Each structure stands twice: as structure tokens, then as C-alpha cells.
Amino acid sequence: MLTASKPASKPLKPANDKTKTGGLSKTKKTKSEDSKDQDAVVRKFSLGGDAWNKKSNPRSKNSDIETVIDDEEDEGRGSASGSPAEKDADASTAETTESGNDDSINVVVRVRPLNKNELEKKDPSTVQFPGEGVLCVDNNGSEKMFTFNVLFEPEASQKDVFEHSGMKKLVAMAVDGYACTCFAFGQTGSGKTHSITGPPQMFGSKLEESDYGLIPRSFHNLLELIAVGEKKGISYTLRASYFELYNEQVLDLLNVQGGKKLNMRWSVNKGFYIENLFTIQCDTFDDLMAVLEEGLSNRSTNAHNMNDFSSRSHSMLTINIDCEQQDALDENLYITKHGKLTFVDLAGSEKVKDTNTSGDQLLETNNINKSLLVLGKCISSLGDAKKRNGHIPYRDSKLTKLLADSIGGNGVTLMIACVSPSKSNQGETMNTLRYATRTKRIKKQACS
């Protein structure tokens, strides 16, 4: 049972190790549920296939059910899905793939309920849910259909998202030595932070267990898996770090004294990494929640016309998982694995005319949209069979440098595309769904 424990008050201590993540090594030493009844939750989400199996939806083979990507000109500047590079991608019917359980990237969609302002303005919903992972969007009188492995409807709970998005498998693979990433994408106010962490200011008031987002639930699941492994003689070490990318500058959320900006480096063994990033060893659920609380309290947020708690930066929380086990055939041989579990909460794409930002907020908006635009170009190139072996513009943004391994390398990735059902946000909803569809086309092989 998931418990809402109060984070420990003890001071956070830095970890000493800077072990390379990913991979399997052997060293000599001296001896020393994902199958719930779908009928019970039919109004909460629909399945187009297994969360990690990209077999095509049976209905998508019919001529009347297609995943359509338009070439229409995107309305708002700066949206990742409206980039010129993305518009060059194949724009007819989304490609269906017949990959097995080794698929290393998974895309699910979550549609939030209409919010208070939208209800007061009687802003109508433009989405429908026929079932089997199909989402229908009324795009100015033209119906567009998108098919995804898992589609979460507005009635879906936080628990539903955790249980059926494939997040549990992602945690298990991280424990098994894979580099795993979960990231949320969508326009501002679409429910990304709510899905990833929980309600705004979640540590400022009493939090119900049902409100926990993916991160707290994953912490609990991670410690459960570790407890099972320890009974088998496996030892684990968890180390956490948390930083934000604010106006293209890297800021440590766990060590904010002086507001020092950290440098990004590249090496053959590590790829792109943050130099001198504060790392904390965690042993309990309270320790992990203390890291989350500290990071959220230091993250850059602000209010604008569309969101009272708008994230003004991209944030990345990483749990490094080192495990060591004695070899069954040789008592002097120890097997070590280095896994990684990263949660990325991307800032939302914004239209200045809707958010009415100015001054410092306008600078933030421009930097957010610029980095998302580059991410969109990378996704578009990786999803195009003719371009994926060519130049991918990772180096055009710090965000894409840090996500290079997640979207195009050997890591395992879960993307949660968050959208609004309201007519006023129809343009951004279409952009997000196009973006998610292109992400589904990426083909890569995960390895530990």
C-alpha cells in the first residue's frame, strides 16, 4: 500500500560515487499486475494494444480509422510540433509497426478534464473517445483520428495512469540495469506536472494517496522491487540528483546556494552530463520524497493567463541504481549493474497572445519554445526513415543534448502526451498529438 509519509527532516548528504550509468560488469572480490479487468475502467481509458507492444490497432487497418497528420500551417509560433522540420515528415497516415516487447519507446496520451475557467466560459470539448486507443478531434469541422497504445480519458485517476501506462515496467527495467526515462509533453496547463508529480504545491498541504503522481508511486514501486531483490542477496545503492534548465542555464535544485550555473560537458563514456551536480544517497521512501520536495520548492514557477502554477523551466530528476550480486556459479565473482531512472517534466509550449506574458516571462517563453522547437526537429528526424541515419540536431539546445540518449540512443523511454479537450486549445492539442505520433515512429534498440 502506498503511504503518504512525511519527508525526512534529516539533512541531505551528497553521494560519493560518480559511476557510469548503464552496462553490466563483473569483478573479482574476496568472499564476503497490469492485467485488470478492462470493463471495470472502460470510461477511464482505452487500449490500442499492450503498453510496450506497438502492434497496430485492429481498427486502424480499416479505411475509416486512420491516424492522420496534417500539413496545415501551425497557428502559434514556437510550438515543437509546428516546426518546419516536422512538417517535412511523412504527413499522410501514421506508420504502424509490428515490434515485439523489445520496443524501447512507448507513447501514451492523457486528456485532462475541462478546467474551471473553461467550464465558466462554456468552452466546448472537441474530443471523442470511440475506444481501442482511438482519439477523435474536431479540427475546425474536419474530424482527425489518432491511435495510441493507451489513451487516458478525463476520468482516469493518477493510479490508472501509473498502472496502465507502462511505468511499472520502466521502473523494473531501471532496476535491471537499463537507462530509463519518463517525460511529459504538452502545452502549458495541460496537466504535465500533475501527471508526473501531483497537484501544485503538493507538499504545502495534506496530500491524499490518490493524488500522488508518477514520481512518488514509482519511488514506492522501486523500493518494493529492491526489497524483493535484497531477499535474493542483491545489494542496492540509490543516488538522486535534481536540476532544472531555466533560460538555457542549468541550475541545481538540491544545492541552490548562490544560484551557481552548472556547466554541461561531454565525454566518450558519459555522453552529455552536468558537471559538479549535487548527488544524494537515498535509502528510504522518506529520503526520496525529501529530494522531490526540495527540488519542487526551488523550481522556477509563475502564473500567467493560462496557468496559475506554470513551470518556467524543464526539470530532470534522476535516480541512479547500482546493484551487486554474487554469481551463482562462482562465489568470488560479483555481477554489478548500473541502471538509471529519469523523470523529465518539460515546460509547456506557449502562445504569447494567449498567456499575455511580457518582460522576464516573455524571455522565459521564448527560451521554452526554442528548446521545444529543437526537440521537435530531433523527433521528426528520428521518426523519418530517410533522415534518422543522417544529422540529428541534438547540439542546437541543451535540452536535446540531455535527452539524446533517451530519444535516440540505447535508453528505454516512456512519453506521456498531455492534452486539453477544450475548443480554445484545439490548435495546441493537434500539435501535441502530431508530436506524439512522430515519437511513435522512432525505432531504437534498448541495451543495458
mmCIF file with all atom_site columns, C-alpha atoms in Angstrom, residues 65-266:
data_model
loop_
_atom_site.group_PDB
_atom_site.id
_atom_site.type_symbol
_atom_site.label_atom_id
_atom_site.label_alt_id
_atom_site.label_comp_id
_atom_site.label_asym_id
_atom_site.label_entity_id
_atom_site.label_seq_id
_atom_site.pdbx_PDB_ins_code
_atom_site.Cartn_x
_atom_site.Cartn_y
_atom_site.Cartn_z
_atom_site.occupancy
_atom_site.B_iso_or_equiv
_atom_site.pdbx_formal_charge
_atom_site.auth_seq_id
_atom_site.auth_comp_id
_atom_site.auth_asym_id
_atom_site.auth_atom_id
_atom_site.pdbx_PDB_model_num
ATOM 1   C CA . ILE A 1 65  ? -9.968  4.667   -38.809 1.00 0.00 ? 65  ILE A CA 1
ATOM 2   C CA . GLU A 1 66  ? -6.662  6.349   -39.533 1.00 0.00 ? 66  GLU A CA 1
ATOM 3   C CA . THR A 1 67  ? -4.117  8.319   -37.597 1.00 0.00 ? 67  THR A CA 1
ATOM 4   C CA . VAL A 1 68  ? -3.868  11.484  -39.635 1.00 0.00 ? 68  VAL A CA 1
ATOM 5   C CA . ILE A 1 69  ? -1.141  14.090  -39.607 1.00 0.00 ? 69  ILE A CA 1
ATOM 6   C CA . ASP A 1 70  ? -1.926  17.331  -41.370 1.00 0.00 ? 70  ASP A CA 1
ATOM 7   C CA . ASP A 1 71  ? 0.368   19.568  -43.300 1.00 0.00 ? 71  ASP A CA 1
ATOM 8   C CA . GLU A 1 72  ? -1.702  22.540  -42.271 1.00 0.00 ? 72  GLU A CA 1
ATOM 9   C CA . GLU A 1 73  ? 0.270   25.504  -41.123 1.00 0.00 ? 73  GLU A CA 1
ATOM 10  C CA . ASP A 1 74  ? 0.621   25.599  -37.368 1.00 0.00 ? 74  ASP A CA 1
ATOM 11  C CA . GLU A 1 75  ? -1.136  28.503  -35.707 1.00 0.00 ? 75  GLU A CA 1
ATOM 12  C CA . GLY A 1 76  ? 1.162   29.792  -32.940 1.00 0.00 ? 76  GLY A CA 1
ATOM 13  C CA . ARG A 1 77  ? 4.891   30.178  -33.206 1.00 0.00 ? 77  ARG A CA 1
ATOM 14  C CA . GLY A 1 78  ? 7.372   28.204  -31.200 1.00 0.00 ? 78  GLY A CA 1
ATOM 15  C CA . SER A 1 79  ? 5.381   25.007  -30.793 1.00 0.00 ? 79  SER A CA 1
ATOM 16  C CA . ALA A 1 80  ? 7.555   21.921  -31.080 1.00 0.00 ? 80  ALA A CA 1
ATOM 17  C CA . SER A 1 81  ? 5.026   20.199  -33.282 1.00 0.00 ? 81  SER A CA 1
ATOM 18  C CA . GLY A 1 82  ? 4.755   23.086  -35.664 1.00 0.00 ? 82  GLY A CA 1
ATOM 19  C CA . SER A 1 83  ? 8.423   23.210  -36.665 1.00 0.00 ? 83  SER A CA 1
ATOM 20  C CA . PRO A 1 84  ? 9.358   23.261  -40.359 1.00 0.00 ? 84  PRO A CA 1
ATOM 21  C CA . ALA A 1 85  ? 11.381  20.096  -39.896 1.00 0.00 ? 85  ALA A CA 1
ATOM 22  C CA . GLU A 1 86  ? 8.351   18.255  -38.590 1.00 0.00 ? 86  GLU A CA 1
ATOM 23  C CA . LYS A 1 87  ? 6.207   19.407  -41.478 1.00 0.00 ? 87  LYS A CA 1
ATOM 24  C CA . ASP A 1 88  ? 8.665   17.717  -43.835 1.00 0.00 ? 88  ASP A CA 1
ATOM 25  C CA . ALA A 1 89  ? 7.943   14.389  -42.184 1.00 0.00 ? 89  ALA A CA 1
ATOM 26  C CA . ASP A 1 90  ? 5.583   11.921  -43.861 1.00 0.00 ? 90  ASP A CA 1
ATOM 27  C CA . ALA A 1 91  ? 2.214   13.581  -43.418 1.00 0.00 ? 91  ALA A CA 1
ATOM 28  C CA . SER A 1 92  ? -0.314  11.049  -44.534 1.00 0.00 ? 92  SER A CA 1
ATOM 29  C CA . THR A 1 93  ? -1.192  8.092   -42.320 1.00 0.00 ? 93  THR A CA 1
ATOM 30  C CA . ALA A 1 94  ? 0.793   7.235   -39.210 1.00 0.00 ? 94  ALA A CA 1
ATOM 31  C CA . GLU A 1 95  ? 3.059   4.276   -39.641 1.00 0.00 ? 95  GLU A CA 1
ATOM 32  C CA . THR A 1 96  ? 2.060   1.164   -37.726 1.00 0.00 ? 96  THR A CA 1
ATOM 33  C CA . THR A 1 97  ? 4.844   -1.082  -36.534 1.00 0.00 ? 97  THR A CA 1
ATOM 34  C CA . GLU A 1 98  ? 4.962   -4.732  -35.638 1.00 0.00 ? 98  GLU A CA 1
ATOM 35  C CA . SER A 1 99  ? 7.566   -4.656  -32.924 1.00 0.00 ? 99  SER A CA 1
ATOM 36  C CA . GLY A 1 100 ? 7.721   -7.061  -30.045 1.00 0.00 ? 100 GLY A CA 1
ATOM 37  C CA . ASN A 1 101 ? 8.286   -6.447  -26.361 1.00 0.00 ? 101 ASN A CA 1
ATOM 38  C CA . ASP A 1 102 ? 11.758  -5.075  -27.105 1.00 0.00 ? 102 ASP A CA 1
ATOM 39  C CA . ASP A 1 103 ? 10.285  -1.727  -28.187 1.00 0.00 ? 103 ASP A CA 1
ATOM 40  C CA . SER A 1 104 ? 12.316  0.889   -26.370 1.00 0.00 ? 104 SER A CA 1
ATOM 41  C CA . ILE A 1 105 ? 9.983   3.877   -26.720 1.00 0.00 ? 105 ILE A CA 1
ATOM 42  C CA . ASN A 1 106 ? 6.336   3.989   -25.702 1.00 0.00 ? 106 ASN A CA 1
ATOM 43  C CA . VAL A 1 107 ? 3.820   6.809   -26.167 1.00 0.00 ? 107 VAL A CA 1
ATOM 44  C CA . VAL A 1 108 ? 0.591   7.222   -24.208 1.00 0.00 ? 108 VAL A CA 1
ATOM 45  C CA . VAL A 1 109 ? -1.854  10.144  -24.196 1.00 0.00 ? 109 VAL A CA 1
ATOM 46  C CA . ARG A 1 110 ? -3.715  11.697  -21.282 1.00 0.00 ? 110 ARG A CA 1
ATOM 47  C CA . VAL A 1 111 ? -6.661  14.047  -21.813 1.00 0.00 ? 111 VAL A CA 1
ATOM 48  C CA . ARG A 1 112 ? -7.364  16.274  -18.819 1.00 0.00 ? 112 ARG A CA 1
ATOM 49  C CA . PRO A 1 113 ? -10.899 17.343  -17.784 1.00 0.00 ? 113 PRO A CA 1
ATOM 50  C CA . LEU A 1 114 ? -12.193 20.800  -18.680 1.00 0.00 ? 114 LEU A CA 1
ATOM 51  C CA . ASN A 1 115 ? -10.973 23.215  -16.019 1.00 0.00 ? 115 ASN A CA 1
ATOM 52  C CA . LYS A 1 116 ? -12.975 25.771  -14.054 1.00 0.00 ? 116 LYS A CA 1
ATOM 53  C CA . ASN A 1 117 ? -12.307 28.672  -16.443 1.00 0.00 ? 117 ASN A CA 1
ATOM 54  C CA . GLU A 1 118 ? -13.274 26.609  -19.473 1.00 0.00 ? 118 GLU A CA 1
ATOM 55  C CA . LEU A 1 119 ? -16.493 25.487  -17.813 1.00 0.00 ? 119 LEU A CA 1
ATOM 56  C CA . GLU A 1 120 ? -17.386 29.065  -16.828 1.00 0.00 ? 120 GLU A CA 1
ATOM 57  C CA . LYS A 1 121 ? -16.810 30.238  -20.396 1.00 0.00 ? 121 LYS A CA 1
ATOM 58  C CA . LYS A 1 122 ? -18.805 27.243  -21.672 1.00 0.00 ? 122 LYS A CA 1
ATOM 59  C CA . ASP A 1 123 ? -15.834 26.265  -23.794 1.00 0.00 ? 123 ASP A CA 1
ATOM 60  C CA . PRO A 1 124 ? -16.945 23.042  -25.557 1.00 0.00 ? 124 PRO A CA 1
ATOM 61  C CA . SER A 1 125 ? -14.944 19.829  -25.741 1.00 0.00 ? 125 SER A CA 1
ATOM 62  C CA . THR A 1 126 ? -13.681 18.894  -29.208 1.00 0.00 ? 126 THR A CA 1
ATOM 63  C CA . VAL A 1 127 ? -12.527 15.332  -28.470 1.00 0.00 ? 127 VAL A CA 1
ATOM 64  C CA . GLN A 1 128 ? -14.301 11.973  -28.532 1.00 0.00 ? 128 GLN A CA 1
ATOM 65  C CA . PHE A 1 129 ? -13.237 8.512   -27.408 1.00 0.00 ? 129 PHE A CA 1
ATOM 66  C CA . PRO A 1 130 ? -14.517 5.690   -29.673 1.00 0.00 ? 130 PRO A CA 1
ATOM 67  C CA . GLY A 1 131 ? -12.393 3.141   -27.804 1.00 0.00 ? 131 GLY A CA 1
ATOM 68  C CA . GLU A 1 132 ? -9.466  0.851   -28.604 1.00 0.00 ? 132 GLU A CA 1
ATOM 69  C CA . GLY A 1 133 ? -6.953  3.664   -28.159 1.00 0.00 ? 133 GLY A CA 1
ATOM 70  C CA . VAL A 1 134 ? -8.588  5.950   -30.747 1.00 0.00 ? 134 VAL A CA 1
ATOM 71  C CA . LEU A 1 135 ? -8.886  9.702   -30.086 1.00 0.00 ? 135 LEU A CA 1
ATOM 72  C CA . CYS A 1 136 ? -11.096 11.799  -32.400 1.00 0.00 ? 136 CYS A CA 1
ATOM 73  C CA . VAL A 1 137 ? -10.513 15.553  -32.576 1.00 0.00 ? 137 VAL A CA 1
ATOM 74  C CA . ASP A 1 138 ? -12.865 18.029  -34.243 1.00 0.00 ? 138 ASP A CA 1
ATOM 75  C CA . ASN A 1 139 ? -10.337 20.204  -36.066 1.00 0.00 ? 139 ASN A CA 1
ATOM 76  C CA . ASN A 1 140 ? -12.419 23.135  -37.366 1.00 0.00 ? 140 ASN A CA 1
ATOM 77  C CA . GLY A 1 141 ? -15.092 20.837  -38.746 1.00 0.00 ? 141 GLY A CA 1
ATOM 78  C CA . SER A 1 142 ? -12.675 18.189  -40.033 1.00 0.00 ? 142 SER A CA 1
ATOM 79  C CA . GLU A 1 143 ? -12.508 15.082  -37.857 1.00 0.00 ? 143 GLU A CA 1
ATOM 80  C CA . LYS A 1 144 ? -8.991  13.795  -37.215 1.00 0.00 ? 144 LYS A CA 1
ATOM 81  C CA . MET A 1 145 ? -8.304  10.426  -35.608 1.00 0.00 ? 145 MET A CA 1
ATOM 82  C CA . PHE A 1 146 ? -5.191  9.385   -33.714 1.00 0.00 ? 146 PHE A CA 1
ATOM 83  C CA . THR A 1 147 ? -4.446  5.899   -32.434 1.00 0.00 ? 147 THR A CA 1
ATOM 84  C CA . PHE A 1 148 ? -2.237  5.180   -29.426 1.00 0.00 ? 148 PHE A CA 1
ATOM 85  C CA . ASN A 1 149 ? -1.408  2.100   -27.387 1.00 0.00 ? 149 ASN A CA 1
ATOM 86  C CA . VAL A 1 150 ? -3.012  3.629   -24.303 1.00 0.00 ? 150 VAL A CA 1
ATOM 87  C CA . LEU A 1 151 ? -5.363  6.604   -24.181 1.00 0.00 ? 151 LEU A CA 1
ATOM 88  C CA . PHE A 1 152 ? -6.360  8.031   -20.784 1.00 0.00 ? 152 PHE A CA 1
ATOM 89  C CA . GLU A 1 153 ? -9.699  9.807   -20.747 1.00 0.00 ? 153 GLU A CA 1
ATOM 90  C CA . PRO A 1 154 ? -10.538 12.727  -18.391 1.00 0.00 ? 154 PRO A CA 1
ATOM 91  C CA . GLU A 1 155 ? -11.997 10.329  -15.793 1.00 0.00 ? 155 GLU A CA 1
ATOM 92  C CA . ALA A 1 156 ? -8.703  8.417   -15.439 1.00 0.00 ? 156 ALA A CA 1
ATOM 93  C CA . SER A 1 157 ? -7.143  8.614   -11.969 1.00 0.00 ? 157 SER A CA 1
ATOM 94  C CA . GLN A 1 158 ? -3.474  9.029   -11.060 1.00 0.00 ? 158 GLN A CA 1
ATOM 95  C CA . LYS A 1 159 ? -3.435  5.339   -10.158 1.00 0.00 ? 159 LYS A CA 1
ATOM 96  C CA . ASP A 1 160 ? -4.845  4.393   -13.568 1.00 0.00 ? 160 ASP A CA 1
ATOM 97  C CA . VAL A 1 161 ? -2.032  6.273   -15.300 1.00 0.00 ? 161 VAL A CA 1
ATOM 98  C CA . PHE A 1 162 ? 0.649   4.579   -13.200 1.00 0.00 ? 162 PHE A CA 1
ATOM 99  C CA . GLU A 1 163 ? -0.804  1.093   -13.531 1.00 0.00 ? 163 GLU A CA 1
ATOM 100 C CA . HIS A 1 164 ? -1.514  1.125   -17.258 1.00 0.00 ? 164 HIS A CA 1
ATOM 101 C CA . SER A 1 165 ? 0.988   3.490   -18.885 1.00 0.00 ? 165 SER A CA 1
ATOM 102 C CA . GLY A 1 166 ? 3.903   1.059   -18.695 1.00 0.00 ? 166 GLY A CA 1
ATOM 103 C CA . MET A 1 167 ? 5.577   2.982   -15.864 1.00 0.00 ? 167 MET A CA 1
ATOM 104 C CA . LYS A 1 168 ? 5.913   -0.128  -13.695 1.00 0.00 ? 168 LYS A CA 1
ATOM 105 C CA . LYS A 1 169 ? 7.838   -1.904  -16.437 1.00 0.00 ? 169 LYS A CA 1
ATOM 106 C CA . LEU A 1 170 ? 10.080  1.143   -16.814 1.00 0.00 ? 170 LEU A CA 1
ATOM 107 C CA . VAL A 1 171 ? 10.950  1.003   -13.099 1.00 0.00 ? 171 VAL A CA 1
ATOM 108 C CA . ALA A 1 172 ? 11.645  -2.734  -13.313 1.00 0.00 ? 172 ALA A CA 1
ATOM 109 C CA . MET A 1 173 ? 13.967  -2.243  -16.292 1.00 0.00 ? 173 MET A CA 1
ATOM 110 C CA . ALA A 1 174 ? 15.857  0.510   -14.469 1.00 0.00 ? 174 ALA A CA 1
ATOM 111 C CA . VAL A 1 175 ? 16.436  -1.883  -11.562 1.00 0.00 ? 175 VAL A CA 1
ATOM 112 C CA . ASP A 1 176 ? 17.666  -4.431  -14.118 1.00 0.00 ? 176 ASP A CA 1
ATOM 113 C CA . GLY A 1 177 ? 20.371  -2.074  -15.386 1.00 0.00 ? 177 GLY A CA 1
ATOM 114 C CA . TYR A 1 178 ? 18.718  -0.056  -18.175 1.00 0.00 ? 178 TYR A CA 1
ATOM 115 C CA . ALA A 1 179 ? 18.791  3.726   -18.625 1.00 0.00 ? 179 ALA A CA 1
ATOM 116 C CA . CYS A 1 180 ? 15.078  4.618   -18.469 1.00 0.00 ? 180 CYS A CA 1
ATOM 117 C CA . THR A 1 181 ? 13.335  7.952   -18.990 1.00 0.00 ? 181 THR A CA 1
ATOM 118 C CA . CYS A 1 182 ? 9.772   9.128   -18.472 1.00 0.00 ? 182 CYS A CA 1
ATOM 119 C CA . PHE A 1 183 ? 8.883   12.554  -19.827 1.00 0.00 ? 183 PHE A CA 1
ATOM 120 C CA . ALA A 1 184 ? 5.686   14.559  -20.169 1.00 0.00 ? 184 ALA A CA 1
ATOM 121 C CA . PHE A 1 185 ? 4.985   16.908  -23.050 1.00 0.00 ? 185 PHE A CA 1
ATOM 122 C CA . GLY A 1 186 ? 2.109   19.260  -23.847 1.00 0.00 ? 186 GLY A CA 1
ATOM 123 C CA . GLN A 1 187 ? 1.009   22.872  -23.880 1.00 0.00 ? 187 GLN A CA 1
ATOM 124 C CA . THR A 1 188 ? 1.032   24.936  -20.738 1.00 0.00 ? 188 THR A CA 1
ATOM 125 C CA . GLY A 1 189 ? -1.802  23.969  -18.379 1.00 0.00 ? 189 GLY A CA 1
ATOM 126 C CA . SER A 1 190 ? -2.362  20.534  -19.950 1.00 0.00 ? 190 SER A CA 1
ATOM 127 C CA . GLY A 1 191 ? -1.568  18.548  -16.790 1.00 0.00 ? 191 GLY A CA 1
ATOM 128 C CA . LYS A 1 192 ? 2.077   17.542  -17.244 1.00 0.00 ? 192 LYS A CA 1
ATOM 129 C CA . THR A 1 193 ? 3.331   18.356  -13.746 1.00 0.00 ? 193 THR A CA 1
ATOM 130 C CA . HIS A 1 194 ? 0.122   16.983  -12.227 1.00 0.00 ? 194 HIS A CA 1
ATOM 131 C CA . SER A 1 195 ? 0.726   13.666  -14.006 1.00 0.00 ? 195 SER A CA 1
ATOM 132 C CA . ILE A 1 196 ? 4.431   13.478  -13.216 1.00 0.00 ? 196 ILE A CA 1
ATOM 133 C CA . THR A 1 197 ? 4.488   14.692  -9.595  1.00 0.00 ? 197 THR A CA 1
ATOM 134 C CA . GLY A 1 198 ? 0.993   15.533  -8.355  1.00 0.00 ? 198 GLY A CA 1
ATOM 135 C CA . PRO A 1 199 ? -1.063  18.654  -7.565  1.00 0.00 ? 199 PRO A CA 1
ATOM 136 C CA . PRO A 1 200 ? 0.609   22.095  -7.365  1.00 0.00 ? 200 PRO A CA 1
ATOM 137 C CA . GLN A 1 201 ? 2.199   22.824  -4.005  1.00 0.00 ? 201 GLN A CA 1
ATOM 138 C CA . MET A 1 202 ? 1.727   19.155  -3.110  1.00 0.00 ? 202 MET A CA 1
ATOM 139 C CA . PHE A 1 203 ? 3.910   19.464  -0.013  1.00 0.00 ? 203 PHE A CA 1
ATOM 140 C CA . GLY A 1 204 ? 2.209   22.581  1.283   1.00 0.00 ? 204 GLY A CA 1
ATOM 141 C CA . SER A 1 205 ? -0.919  20.790  2.494   1.00 0.00 ? 205 SER A CA 1
ATOM 142 C CA . LYS A 1 206 ? -2.123  17.354  3.462   1.00 0.00 ? 206 LYS A CA 1
ATOM 143 C CA . LEU A 1 207 ? -1.822  15.125  0.418   1.00 0.00 ? 207 LEU A CA 1
ATOM 144 C CA . GLU A 1 208 ? -4.106  12.207  -0.225  1.00 0.00 ? 208 GLU A CA 1
ATOM 145 C CA . GLU A 1 209 ? -2.566  8.993   -1.518  1.00 0.00 ? 209 GLU A CA 1
ATOM 146 C CA . SER A 1 210 ? -4.824  9.142   -4.581  1.00 0.00 ? 210 SER A CA 1
ATOM 147 C CA . ASP A 1 211 ? -3.229  12.470  -5.629  1.00 0.00 ? 211 ASP A CA 1
ATOM 148 C CA . TYR A 1 212 ? 0.285   11.060  -5.981  1.00 0.00 ? 212 TYR A CA 1
ATOM 149 C CA . GLY A 1 213 ? 1.711   11.348  -9.494  1.00 0.00 ? 213 GLY A CA 1
ATOM 150 C CA . LEU A 1 214 ? 4.111   9.023   -11.282 1.00 0.00 ? 214 LEU A CA 1
ATOM 151 C CA . ILE A 1 215 ? 7.221   10.003  -9.324  1.00 0.00 ? 215 ILE A CA 1
ATOM 152 C CA . PRO A 1 216 ? 6.004   9.188   -5.774  1.00 0.00 ? 216 PRO A CA 1
ATOM 153 C CA . ARG A 1 217 ? 4.328   5.995   -7.000  1.00 0.00 ? 217 ARG A CA 1
ATOM 154 C CA . SER A 1 218 ? 7.494   4.972   -8.822  1.00 0.00 ? 218 SER A CA 1
ATOM 155 C CA . PHE A 1 219 ? 9.521   5.580   -5.655  1.00 0.00 ? 219 PHE A CA 1
ATOM 156 C CA . HIS A 1 220 ? 7.291   3.162   -3.788  1.00 0.00 ? 220 HIS A CA 1
ATOM 157 C CA . ASN A 1 221 ? 7.391   0.595   -6.595  1.00 0.00 ? 221 ASN A CA 1
ATOM 158 C CA . LEU A 1 222 ? 11.174  0.917   -6.843  1.00 0.00 ? 222 LEU A CA 1
ATOM 159 C CA . LEU A 1 223 ? 11.669  0.212   -3.143  1.00 0.00 ? 223 LEU A CA 1
ATOM 160 C CA . GLU A 1 224 ? 9.318   -2.780  -3.361  1.00 0.00 ? 224 GLU A CA 1
ATOM 161 C CA . LEU A 1 225 ? 11.427  -4.279  -6.158  1.00 0.00 ? 225 LEU A CA 1
ATOM 162 C CA . ILE A 1 226 ? 14.605  -3.591  -4.212  1.00 0.00 ? 226 ILE A CA 1
ATOM 163 C CA . ALA A 1 227 ? 13.168  -5.325  -1.131  1.00 0.00 ? 227 ALA A CA 1
ATOM 164 C CA . VAL A 1 228 ? 12.468  -8.416  -3.259  1.00 0.00 ? 228 VAL A CA 1
ATOM 165 C CA . GLY A 1 229 ? 15.996  -8.321  -4.684  1.00 0.00 ? 229 GLY A CA 1
ATOM 166 C CA . GLU A 1 230 ? 17.606  -7.953  -1.268  1.00 0.00 ? 230 GLU A CA 1
ATOM 167 C CA . LYS A 1 231 ? 15.939  -11.177 -0.175  1.00 0.00 ? 231 LYS A CA 1
ATOM 168 C CA . LYS A 1 232 ? 17.862  -12.846 -3.003  1.00 0.00 ? 232 LYS A CA 1
ATOM 169 C CA . GLY A 1 233 ? 21.160  -11.459 -1.785  1.00 0.00 ? 233 GLY A CA 1
ATOM 170 C CA . ILE A 1 234 ? 21.349  -8.452  -4.112  1.00 0.00 ? 234 ILE A CA 1
ATOM 171 C CA . SER A 1 235 ? 22.624  -5.182  -2.638  1.00 0.00 ? 235 SER A CA 1
ATOM 172 C CA . TYR A 1 236 ? 21.473  -1.805  -3.988  1.00 0.00 ? 236 TYR A CA 1
ATOM 173 C CA . THR A 1 237 ? 22.631  1.810   -3.779  1.00 0.00 ? 237 THR A CA 1
ATOM 174 C CA . LEU A 1 238 ? 20.365  4.689   -4.823  1.00 0.00 ? 238 LEU A CA 1
ATOM 175 C CA . ARG A 1 239 ? 21.722  8.144   -5.659  1.00 0.00 ? 239 ARG A CA 1
ATOM 176 C CA . ALA A 1 240 ? 19.470  11.060  -6.641  1.00 0.00 ? 240 ALA A CA 1
ATOM 177 C CA . SER A 1 241 ? 20.038  14.361  -8.431  1.00 0.00 ? 241 SER A CA 1
ATOM 178 C CA . TYR A 1 242 ? 17.603  17.080  -9.494  1.00 0.00 ? 242 TYR A CA 1
ATOM 179 C CA . PHE A 1 243 ? 18.174  20.104  -11.726 1.00 0.00 ? 243 PHE A CA 1
ATOM 180 C CA . GLU A 1 244 ? 16.287  22.497  -13.979 1.00 0.00 ? 244 GLU A CA 1
ATOM 181 C CA . LEU A 1 245 ? 17.055  24.023  -17.358 1.00 0.00 ? 245 LEU A CA 1
ATOM 182 C CA . TYR A 1 246 ? 15.997  27.653  -16.975 1.00 0.00 ? 246 TYR A CA 1
ATOM 183 C CA . ASN A 1 247 ? 16.620  30.081  -19.853 1.00 0.00 ? 247 ASN A CA 1
ATOM 184 C CA . GLU A 1 248 ? 19.140  27.596  -21.273 1.00 0.00 ? 248 GLU A CA 1
ATOM 185 C CA . GLN A 1 249 ? 21.078  27.615  -17.975 1.00 0.00 ? 249 GLN A CA 1
ATOM 186 C CA . VAL A 1 250 ? 21.478  24.556  -15.748 1.00 0.00 ? 250 VAL A CA 1
ATOM 187 C CA . LEU A 1 251 ? 20.579  25.177  -12.086 1.00 0.00 ? 251 LEU A CA 1
ATOM 188 C CA . ASP A 1 252 ? 20.932  22.566  -9.328  1.00 0.00 ? 252 ASP A CA 1
ATOM 189 C CA . LEU A 1 253 ? 17.639  22.260  -7.453  1.00 0.00 ? 253 LEU A CA 1
ATOM 190 C CA . LEU A 1 254 ? 19.257  20.475  -4.489  1.00 0.00 ? 254 LEU A CA 1
ATOM 191 C CA . ASN A 1 255 ? 22.095  22.931  -3.973  1.00 0.00 ? 255 ASN A CA 1
ATOM 192 C CA . VAL A 1 256 ? 20.833  26.427  -4.743  1.00 0.00 ? 256 VAL A CA 1
ATOM 193 C CA . GLN A 1 257 ? 23.277  28.427  -2.635  1.00 0.00 ? 257 GLN A CA 1
ATOM 194 C CA . GLY A 1 258 ? 24.473  31.369  -4.679  1.00 0.00 ? 258 GLY A CA 1
ATOM 195 C CA . GLY A 1 259 ? 22.421  30.339  -7.704  1.00 0.00 ? 259 GLY A CA 1
ATOM 196 C CA . LYS A 1 260 ? 25.536  28.984  -9.401  1.00 0.00 ? 260 LYS A CA 1
ATOM 197 C CA . LYS A 1 261 ? 25.051  27.921  -13.008 1.00 0.00 ? 261 LYS A CA 1
ATOM 198 C CA . LEU A 1 262 ? 26.453  24.496  -13.813 1.00 0.00 ? 262 LEU A CA 1
ATOM 199 C CA . ASN A 1 263 ? 28.383  23.565  -16.933 1.00 0.00 ? 263 ASN A CA 1
ATOM 200 C CA . MET A 1 264 ? 27.409  20.858  -19.370 1.00 0.00 ? 264 MET A CA 1
ATOM 201 C CA . ARG A 1 265 ? 30.205  18.577  -20.569 1.00 0.00 ? 265 ARG A CA 1
ATOM 202 C CA . TRP A 1 266 ? 30.597  15.707  -22.994 1.00 0.00 ? 266 TRP A CA 1
#
